[in-house]
CSV table of C-alpha atoms and ligand atoms in Angstrom, one decimal:
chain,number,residue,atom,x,y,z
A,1,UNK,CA,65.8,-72.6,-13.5
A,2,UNK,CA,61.9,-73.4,-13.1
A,3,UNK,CA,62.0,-76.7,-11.6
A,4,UNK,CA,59.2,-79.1,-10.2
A,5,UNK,CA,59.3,-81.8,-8.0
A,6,UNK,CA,56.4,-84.4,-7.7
A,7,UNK,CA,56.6,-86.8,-4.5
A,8,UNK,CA,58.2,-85.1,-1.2
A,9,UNK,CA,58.0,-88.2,0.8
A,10,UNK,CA,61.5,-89.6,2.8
A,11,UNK,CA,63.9,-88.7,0.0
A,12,UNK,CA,61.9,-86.2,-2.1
A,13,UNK,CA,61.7,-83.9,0.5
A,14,UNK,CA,65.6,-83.7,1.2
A,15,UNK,CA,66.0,-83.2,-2.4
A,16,UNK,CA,63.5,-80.4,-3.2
A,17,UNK,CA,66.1,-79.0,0.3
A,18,UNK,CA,68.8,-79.3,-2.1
A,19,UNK,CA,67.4,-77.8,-5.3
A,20,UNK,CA,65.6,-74.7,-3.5
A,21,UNK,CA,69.3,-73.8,-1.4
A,22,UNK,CA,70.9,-74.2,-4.6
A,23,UNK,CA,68.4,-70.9,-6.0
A,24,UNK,CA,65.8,-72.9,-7.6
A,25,UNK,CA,62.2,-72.2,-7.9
A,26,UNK,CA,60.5,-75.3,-7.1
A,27,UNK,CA,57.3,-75.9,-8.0
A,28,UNK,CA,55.9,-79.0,-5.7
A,29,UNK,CA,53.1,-81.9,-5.8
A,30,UNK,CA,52.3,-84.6,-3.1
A,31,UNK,CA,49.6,-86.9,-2.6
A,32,UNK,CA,49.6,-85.6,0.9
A,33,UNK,CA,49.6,-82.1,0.9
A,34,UNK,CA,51.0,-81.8,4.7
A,35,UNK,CA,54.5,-83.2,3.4
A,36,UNK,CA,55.3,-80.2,1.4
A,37,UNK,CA,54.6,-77.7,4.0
A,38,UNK,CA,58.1,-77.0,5.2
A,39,UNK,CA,59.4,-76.9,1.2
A,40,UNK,CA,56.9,-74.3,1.0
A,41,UNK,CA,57.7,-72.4,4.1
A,42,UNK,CA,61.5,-72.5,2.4
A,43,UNK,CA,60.1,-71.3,-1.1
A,44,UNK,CA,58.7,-74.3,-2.6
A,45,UNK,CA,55.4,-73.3,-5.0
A,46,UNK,CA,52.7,-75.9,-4.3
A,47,UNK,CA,50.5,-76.9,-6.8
A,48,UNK,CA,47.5,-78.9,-7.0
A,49,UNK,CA,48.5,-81.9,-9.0
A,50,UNK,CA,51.4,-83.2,-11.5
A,51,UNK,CA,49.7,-81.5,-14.7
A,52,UNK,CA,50.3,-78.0,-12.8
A,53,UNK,CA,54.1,-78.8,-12.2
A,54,UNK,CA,54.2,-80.2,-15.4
A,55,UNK,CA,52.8,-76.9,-17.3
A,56,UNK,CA,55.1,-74.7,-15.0
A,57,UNK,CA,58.2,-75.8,-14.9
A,58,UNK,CA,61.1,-76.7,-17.5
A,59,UNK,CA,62.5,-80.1,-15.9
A,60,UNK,CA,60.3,-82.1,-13.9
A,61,UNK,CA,61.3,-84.7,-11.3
A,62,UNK,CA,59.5,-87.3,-10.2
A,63,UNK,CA,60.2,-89.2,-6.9
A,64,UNK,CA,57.2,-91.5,-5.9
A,65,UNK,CA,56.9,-94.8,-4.3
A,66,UNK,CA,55.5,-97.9,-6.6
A,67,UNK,CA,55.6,-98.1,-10.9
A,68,UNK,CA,51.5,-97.5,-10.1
A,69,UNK,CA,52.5,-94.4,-8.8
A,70,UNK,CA,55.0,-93.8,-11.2
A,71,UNK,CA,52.2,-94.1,-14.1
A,72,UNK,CA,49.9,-92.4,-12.2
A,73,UNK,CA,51.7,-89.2,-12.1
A,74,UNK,CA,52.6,-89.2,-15.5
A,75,UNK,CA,49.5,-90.8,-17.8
A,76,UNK,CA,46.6,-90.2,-14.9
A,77,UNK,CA,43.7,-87.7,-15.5
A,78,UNK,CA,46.2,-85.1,-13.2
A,79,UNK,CA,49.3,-86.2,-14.7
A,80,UNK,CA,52.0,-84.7,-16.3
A,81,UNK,CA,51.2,-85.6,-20.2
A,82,UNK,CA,47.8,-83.9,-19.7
A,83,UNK,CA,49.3,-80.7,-20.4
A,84,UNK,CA,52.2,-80.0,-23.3
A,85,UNK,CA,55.5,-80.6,-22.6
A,86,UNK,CA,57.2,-79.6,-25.5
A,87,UNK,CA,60.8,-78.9,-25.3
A,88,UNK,CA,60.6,-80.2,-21.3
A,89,UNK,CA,62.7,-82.7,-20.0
A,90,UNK,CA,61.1,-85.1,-17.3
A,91,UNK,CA,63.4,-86.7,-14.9
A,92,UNK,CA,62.0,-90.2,-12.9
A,93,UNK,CA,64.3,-90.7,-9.4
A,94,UNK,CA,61.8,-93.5,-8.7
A,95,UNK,CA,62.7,-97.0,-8.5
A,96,UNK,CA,60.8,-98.2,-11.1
A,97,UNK,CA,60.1,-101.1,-14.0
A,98,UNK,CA,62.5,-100.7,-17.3
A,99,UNK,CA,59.7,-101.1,-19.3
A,100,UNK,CA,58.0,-98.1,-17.7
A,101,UNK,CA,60.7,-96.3,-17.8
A,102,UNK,CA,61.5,-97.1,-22.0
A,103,UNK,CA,57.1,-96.3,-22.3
A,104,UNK,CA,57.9,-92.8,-20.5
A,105,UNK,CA,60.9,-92.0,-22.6
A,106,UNK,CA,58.4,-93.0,-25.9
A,107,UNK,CA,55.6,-90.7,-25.0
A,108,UNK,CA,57.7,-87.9,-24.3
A,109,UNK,CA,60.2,-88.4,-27.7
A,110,UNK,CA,56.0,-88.4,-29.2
A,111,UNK,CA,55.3,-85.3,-27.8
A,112,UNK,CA,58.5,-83.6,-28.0
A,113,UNK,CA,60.2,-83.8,-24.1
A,114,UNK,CA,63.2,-85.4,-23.5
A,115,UNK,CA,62.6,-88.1,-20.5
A,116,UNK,CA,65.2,-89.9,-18.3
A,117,UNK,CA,65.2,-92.9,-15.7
A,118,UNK,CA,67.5,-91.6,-12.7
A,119,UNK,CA,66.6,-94.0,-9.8
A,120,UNK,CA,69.2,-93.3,-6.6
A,121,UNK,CA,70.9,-95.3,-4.6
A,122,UNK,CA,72.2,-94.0,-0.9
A,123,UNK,CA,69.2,-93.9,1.8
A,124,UNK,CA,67.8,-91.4,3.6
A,125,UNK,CA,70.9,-90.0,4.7
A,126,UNK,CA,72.9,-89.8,0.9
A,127,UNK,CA,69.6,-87.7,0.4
A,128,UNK,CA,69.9,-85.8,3.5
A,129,UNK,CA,73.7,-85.2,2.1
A,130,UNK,CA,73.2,-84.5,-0.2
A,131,UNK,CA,75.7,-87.8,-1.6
A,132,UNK,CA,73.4,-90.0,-3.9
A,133,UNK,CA,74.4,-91.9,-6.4
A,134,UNK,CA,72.0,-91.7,-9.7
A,135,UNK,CA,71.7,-94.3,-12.1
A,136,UNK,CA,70.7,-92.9,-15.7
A,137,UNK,CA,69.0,-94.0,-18.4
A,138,UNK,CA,68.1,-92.1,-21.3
A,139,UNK,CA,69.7,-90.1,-24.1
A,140,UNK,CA,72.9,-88.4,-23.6
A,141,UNK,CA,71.9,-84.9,-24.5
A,142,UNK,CA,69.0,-84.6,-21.8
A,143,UNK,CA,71.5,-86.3,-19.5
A,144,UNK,CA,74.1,-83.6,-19.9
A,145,UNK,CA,70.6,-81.1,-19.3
A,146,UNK,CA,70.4,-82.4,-16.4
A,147,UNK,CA,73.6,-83.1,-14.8
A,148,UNK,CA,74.3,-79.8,-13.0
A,149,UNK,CA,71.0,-80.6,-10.8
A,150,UNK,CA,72.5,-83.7,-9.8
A,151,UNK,CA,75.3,-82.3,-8.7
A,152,UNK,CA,73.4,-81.0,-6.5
A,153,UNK,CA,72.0,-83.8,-5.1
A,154,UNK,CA,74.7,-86.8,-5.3
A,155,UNK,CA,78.3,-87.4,-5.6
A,156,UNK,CA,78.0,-90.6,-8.3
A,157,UNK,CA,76.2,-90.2,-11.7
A,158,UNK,CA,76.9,-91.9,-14.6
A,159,UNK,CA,74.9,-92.4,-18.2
A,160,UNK,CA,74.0,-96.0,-18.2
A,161,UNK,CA,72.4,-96.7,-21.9
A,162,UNK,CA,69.4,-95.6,-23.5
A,163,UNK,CA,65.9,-95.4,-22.0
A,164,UNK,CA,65.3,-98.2,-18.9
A,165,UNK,CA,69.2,-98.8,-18.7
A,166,UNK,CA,69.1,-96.5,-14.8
A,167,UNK,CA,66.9,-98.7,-13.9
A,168,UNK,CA,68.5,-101.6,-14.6
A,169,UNK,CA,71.5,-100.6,-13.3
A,170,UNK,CA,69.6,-99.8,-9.7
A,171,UNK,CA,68.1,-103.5,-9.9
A,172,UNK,CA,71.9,-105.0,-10.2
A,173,UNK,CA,72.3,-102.3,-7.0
A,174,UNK,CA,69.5,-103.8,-5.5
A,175,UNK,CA,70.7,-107.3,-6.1
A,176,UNK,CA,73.8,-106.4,-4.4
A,177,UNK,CA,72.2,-104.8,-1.4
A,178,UNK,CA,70.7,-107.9,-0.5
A,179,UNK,CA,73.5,-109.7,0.2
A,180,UNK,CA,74.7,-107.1,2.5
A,181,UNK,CA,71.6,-107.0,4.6
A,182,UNK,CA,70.7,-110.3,4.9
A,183,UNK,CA,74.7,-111.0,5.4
A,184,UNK,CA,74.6,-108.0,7.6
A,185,UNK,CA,71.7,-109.3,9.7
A,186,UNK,CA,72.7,-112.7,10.2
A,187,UNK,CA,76.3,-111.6,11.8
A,188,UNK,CA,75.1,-109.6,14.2
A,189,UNK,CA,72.5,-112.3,15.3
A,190,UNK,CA,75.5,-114.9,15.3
A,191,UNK,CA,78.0,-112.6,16.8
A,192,UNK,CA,75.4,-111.7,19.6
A,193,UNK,CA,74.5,-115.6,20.1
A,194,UNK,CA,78.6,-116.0,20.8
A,195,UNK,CA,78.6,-113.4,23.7
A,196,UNK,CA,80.5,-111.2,21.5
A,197,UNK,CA,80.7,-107.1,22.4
A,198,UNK,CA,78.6,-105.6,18.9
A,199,UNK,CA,80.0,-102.4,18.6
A,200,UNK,CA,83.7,-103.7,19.0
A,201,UNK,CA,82.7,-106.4,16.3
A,202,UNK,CA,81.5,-103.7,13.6
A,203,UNK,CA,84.5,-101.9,14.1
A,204,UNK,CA,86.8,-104.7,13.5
A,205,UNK,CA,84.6,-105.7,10.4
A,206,UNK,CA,84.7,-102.5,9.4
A,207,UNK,CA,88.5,-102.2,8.3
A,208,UNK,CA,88.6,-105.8,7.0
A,209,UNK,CA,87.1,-107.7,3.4
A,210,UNK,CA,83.5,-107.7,5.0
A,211,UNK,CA,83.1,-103.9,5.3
A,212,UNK,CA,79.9,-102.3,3.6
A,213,UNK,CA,77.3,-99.8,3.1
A,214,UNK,CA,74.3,-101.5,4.9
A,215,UNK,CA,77.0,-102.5,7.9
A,216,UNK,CA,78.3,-98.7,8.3
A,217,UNK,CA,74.9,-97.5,7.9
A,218,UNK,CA,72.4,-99.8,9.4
A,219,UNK,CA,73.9,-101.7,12.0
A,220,UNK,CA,74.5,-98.4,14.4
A,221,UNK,CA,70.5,-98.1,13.7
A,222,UNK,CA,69.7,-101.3,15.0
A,223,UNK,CA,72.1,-101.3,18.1
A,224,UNK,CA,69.9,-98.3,19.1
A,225,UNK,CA,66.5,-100.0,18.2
A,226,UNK,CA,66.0,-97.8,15.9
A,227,UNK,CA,63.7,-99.4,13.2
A,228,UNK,CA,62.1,-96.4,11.1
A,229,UNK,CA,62.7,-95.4,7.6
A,230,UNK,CA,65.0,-95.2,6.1
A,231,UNK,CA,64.6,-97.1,3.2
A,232,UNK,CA,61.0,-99.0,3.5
A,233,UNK,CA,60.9,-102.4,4.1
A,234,UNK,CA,57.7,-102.4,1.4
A,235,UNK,CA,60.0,-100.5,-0.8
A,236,UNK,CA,62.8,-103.3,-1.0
A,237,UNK,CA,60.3,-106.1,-1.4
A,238,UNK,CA,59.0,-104.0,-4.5
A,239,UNK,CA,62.7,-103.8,-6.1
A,240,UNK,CA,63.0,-107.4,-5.2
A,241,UNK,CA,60.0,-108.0,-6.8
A,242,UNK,CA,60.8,-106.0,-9.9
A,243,UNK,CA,64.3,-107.1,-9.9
A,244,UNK,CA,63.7,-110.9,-9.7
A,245,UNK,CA,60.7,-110.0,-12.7
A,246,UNK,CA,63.6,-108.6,-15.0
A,247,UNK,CA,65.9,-111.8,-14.1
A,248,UNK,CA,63.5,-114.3,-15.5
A,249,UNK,CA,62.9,-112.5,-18.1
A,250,UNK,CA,66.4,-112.8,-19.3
A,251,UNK,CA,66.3,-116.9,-18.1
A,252,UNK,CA,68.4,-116.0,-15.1
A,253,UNK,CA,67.7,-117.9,-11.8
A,254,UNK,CA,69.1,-116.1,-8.5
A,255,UNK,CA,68.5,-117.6,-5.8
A,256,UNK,CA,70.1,-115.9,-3.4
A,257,UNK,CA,68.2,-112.9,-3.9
A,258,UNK,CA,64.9,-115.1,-4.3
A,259,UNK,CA,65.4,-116.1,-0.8
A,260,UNK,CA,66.1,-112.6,0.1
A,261,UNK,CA,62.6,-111.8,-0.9
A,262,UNK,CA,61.3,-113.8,0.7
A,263,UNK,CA,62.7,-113.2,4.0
A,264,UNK,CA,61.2,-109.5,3.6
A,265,UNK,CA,57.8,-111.1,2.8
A,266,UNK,CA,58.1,-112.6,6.0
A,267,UNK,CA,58.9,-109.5,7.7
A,268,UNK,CA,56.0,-108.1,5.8
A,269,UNK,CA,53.5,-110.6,7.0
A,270,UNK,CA,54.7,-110.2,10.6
A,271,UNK,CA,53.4,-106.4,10.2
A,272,UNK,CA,56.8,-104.6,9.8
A,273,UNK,CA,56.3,-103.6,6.2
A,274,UNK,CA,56.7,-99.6,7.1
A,275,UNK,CA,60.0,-100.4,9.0
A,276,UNK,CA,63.1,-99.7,7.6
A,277,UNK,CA,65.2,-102.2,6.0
A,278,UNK,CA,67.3,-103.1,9.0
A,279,UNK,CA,64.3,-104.3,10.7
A,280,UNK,CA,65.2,-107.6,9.3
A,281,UNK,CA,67.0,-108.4,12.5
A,282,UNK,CA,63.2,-108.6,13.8
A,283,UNK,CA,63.0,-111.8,12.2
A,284,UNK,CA,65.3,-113.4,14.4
A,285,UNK,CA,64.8,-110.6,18.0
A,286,UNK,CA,61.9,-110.0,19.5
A,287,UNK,CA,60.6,-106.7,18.3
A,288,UNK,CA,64.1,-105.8,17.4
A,289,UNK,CA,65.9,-106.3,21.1
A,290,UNK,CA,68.7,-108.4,21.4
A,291,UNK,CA,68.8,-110.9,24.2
B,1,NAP,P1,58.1,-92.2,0.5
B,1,NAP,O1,58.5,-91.6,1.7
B,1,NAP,O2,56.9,-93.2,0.5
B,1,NAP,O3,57.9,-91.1,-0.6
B,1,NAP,C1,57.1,-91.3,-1.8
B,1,NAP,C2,56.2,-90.0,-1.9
B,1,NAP,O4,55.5,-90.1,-3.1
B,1,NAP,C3,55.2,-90.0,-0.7
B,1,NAP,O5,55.2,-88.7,-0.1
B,1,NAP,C4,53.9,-90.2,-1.5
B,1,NAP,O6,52.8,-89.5,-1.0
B,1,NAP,C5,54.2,-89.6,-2.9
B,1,NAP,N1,53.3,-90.2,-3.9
B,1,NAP,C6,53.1,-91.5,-4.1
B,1,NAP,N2,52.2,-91.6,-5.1
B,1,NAP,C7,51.9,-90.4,-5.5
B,1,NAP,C8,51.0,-89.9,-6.5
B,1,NAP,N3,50.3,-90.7,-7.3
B,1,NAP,N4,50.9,-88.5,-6.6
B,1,NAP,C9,51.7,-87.7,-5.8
B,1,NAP,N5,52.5,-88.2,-4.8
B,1,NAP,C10,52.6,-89.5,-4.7
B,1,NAP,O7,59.3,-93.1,-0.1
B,1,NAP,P2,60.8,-92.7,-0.3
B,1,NAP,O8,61.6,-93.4,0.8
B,1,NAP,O9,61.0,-91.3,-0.4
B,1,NAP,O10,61.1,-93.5,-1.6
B,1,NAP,C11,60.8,-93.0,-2.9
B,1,NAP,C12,61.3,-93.9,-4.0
B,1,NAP,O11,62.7,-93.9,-3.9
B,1,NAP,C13,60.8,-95.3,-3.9
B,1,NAP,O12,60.7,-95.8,-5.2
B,1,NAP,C14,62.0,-96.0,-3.2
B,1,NAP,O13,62.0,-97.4,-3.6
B,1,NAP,C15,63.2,-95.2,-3.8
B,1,NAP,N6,64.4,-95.2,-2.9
B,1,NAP,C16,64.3,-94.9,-1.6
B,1,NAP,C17,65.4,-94.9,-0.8
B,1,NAP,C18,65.4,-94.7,0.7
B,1,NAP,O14,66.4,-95.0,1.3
B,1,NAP,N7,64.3,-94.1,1.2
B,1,NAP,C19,66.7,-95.1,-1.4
B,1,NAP,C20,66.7,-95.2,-2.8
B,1,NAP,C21,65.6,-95.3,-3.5
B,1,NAP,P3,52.1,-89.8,0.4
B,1,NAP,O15,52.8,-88.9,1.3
B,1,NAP,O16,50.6,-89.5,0.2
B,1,NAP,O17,52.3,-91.3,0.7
């Protein structure tokens, strides 16, 4: 199948991995040019903006960083509606706004594509593993489309609701996620203050009521300094943000999550916003060591 993939960045690039071992052709886009060089030395097809990916391929996948983006590669001068996409199906893996995601979904009923919302959840690594977990929003007959692909990619994908329903499904993920990192963090920064051995302390937590993702995943990251993406620090204050957005909106106050937020802002302000996620912990150790 003629495939294209806009945005090769941390987890786009994996992907397009996947979808080009799995026999596709792969037409690919980035803003930066130099990140699809490898996808092209392994068969990718560059081309020179969204529109061209758009016109020559039958399911297009987009995987940028911000909603700005997100619009920018799909209604911009380059962008994918310039060209028709009749009988197309246009697939968003971006973690994005509902409300984009519904306006996406319009446009392409309008001009005769099908469109879903598929942010992932999983990191760097479920990507690299090809073990995400999609989140779908959208009509059931393009999901079904597109379902073999993901099987390519993940191991957990379900139909969510119509149009903006993936996305809202990835903001309750998000929700979740930070609790575990902020719960995460503050462990190992108490366990360390109590003279306690770290690595013996995540194993133990790890077969008991506190295991979890960002503790299996993360905290081996941090024990070895290791602070880069990842997941994007800039990135989780975006989903906070968007997250937190969609929560008033429905008159729901959560303030665990607010605090969350702004715990990352900090982190931001401090410099660390191209960090990955675990460099929370920098809030608390110098430059991420542990005294
Ligand atoms: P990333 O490394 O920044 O990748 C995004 C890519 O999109 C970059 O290569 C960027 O180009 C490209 N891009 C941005 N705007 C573009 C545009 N207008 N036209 C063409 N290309 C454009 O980020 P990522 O970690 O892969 O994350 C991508 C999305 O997945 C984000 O929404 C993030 O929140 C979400 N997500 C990430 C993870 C994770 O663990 N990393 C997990 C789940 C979800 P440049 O190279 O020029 O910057």
């Amino acid at each position: 199948m003629k495939l294209g993939f806009i945005g090769t960045g941390v987890m786009g690039q994996a992907m397009v991995g996947h979808l080009l071992a799995a026999g596709h052709t792969v037409n690919v886009y980035n803003r930066t040019k130099a990140k699809t060089d490898e996808l092209v030395a392994n068969g990718a097809i560059w081309c020179d903006t969204p529109t061209e990916v758009a016109s020559e391929s039958e399911i297009i996948f987009t995987m940028v960083g911000y909603p700005s983006d997100v619009e920018e590669v799909y209604y911009g001068p380059q962008g994918i509606f310039q060209t028709a996409v009749t009988g197309k199906t246009l697939v968003d893996f971006t973690t994005s706004t509902p409300d984009l995601a519904e306006r996406i979904y319009q446009t392409a009923k309008e001009k005769g594509a099908a469109s879903i919302d598929a942010p992932v959840s999983g990191g760097d690594l479920g990507a690299r593993n090809a073990t995400l977990t999609i989140m779908v929003g959208g009509d059931e007959e393009a999901y079904q489309q597109v379902k073999p692909l993901f099987e390519v990619l993940g191991k957990t994908f379900q139909l969510q609701g119509g149009a903006g329903k993936g996305q809202h499904t990835k903001m309750a993920n998000q929700i979740m996620i930070a609790g575990t990192m902020t719960g995460m963090t503050e462990m190992l920064v108490y366990a360390n203050q109590a003279g306690l051995d770290l690595p013996r302390v995540i194993d133990t937590l790890s077969g008991g009521g506190a295991a979890n993702w960002s503790m299996t995943n993360y905290s081996p990251r941090i024990l070895k300094e290791d602070y880069s993406p990842g997941f994007f620090v800039k990135h989780f204050i975006k989903d906070l943000g968007i997250a937190l957005d969609e929560a008033k909106k429905m008159g729901l106050d959560l303030p665990s999550t607010t605090l969350a937020k702004k715990l990352y802002d900090q982190l931001a302000e401090k410099g660390y916003e191209n960090d990955g996620t675990q460099a929370l912990i920098k809030l608390w150790w110098q430059d991420g060591k542990k005294s």
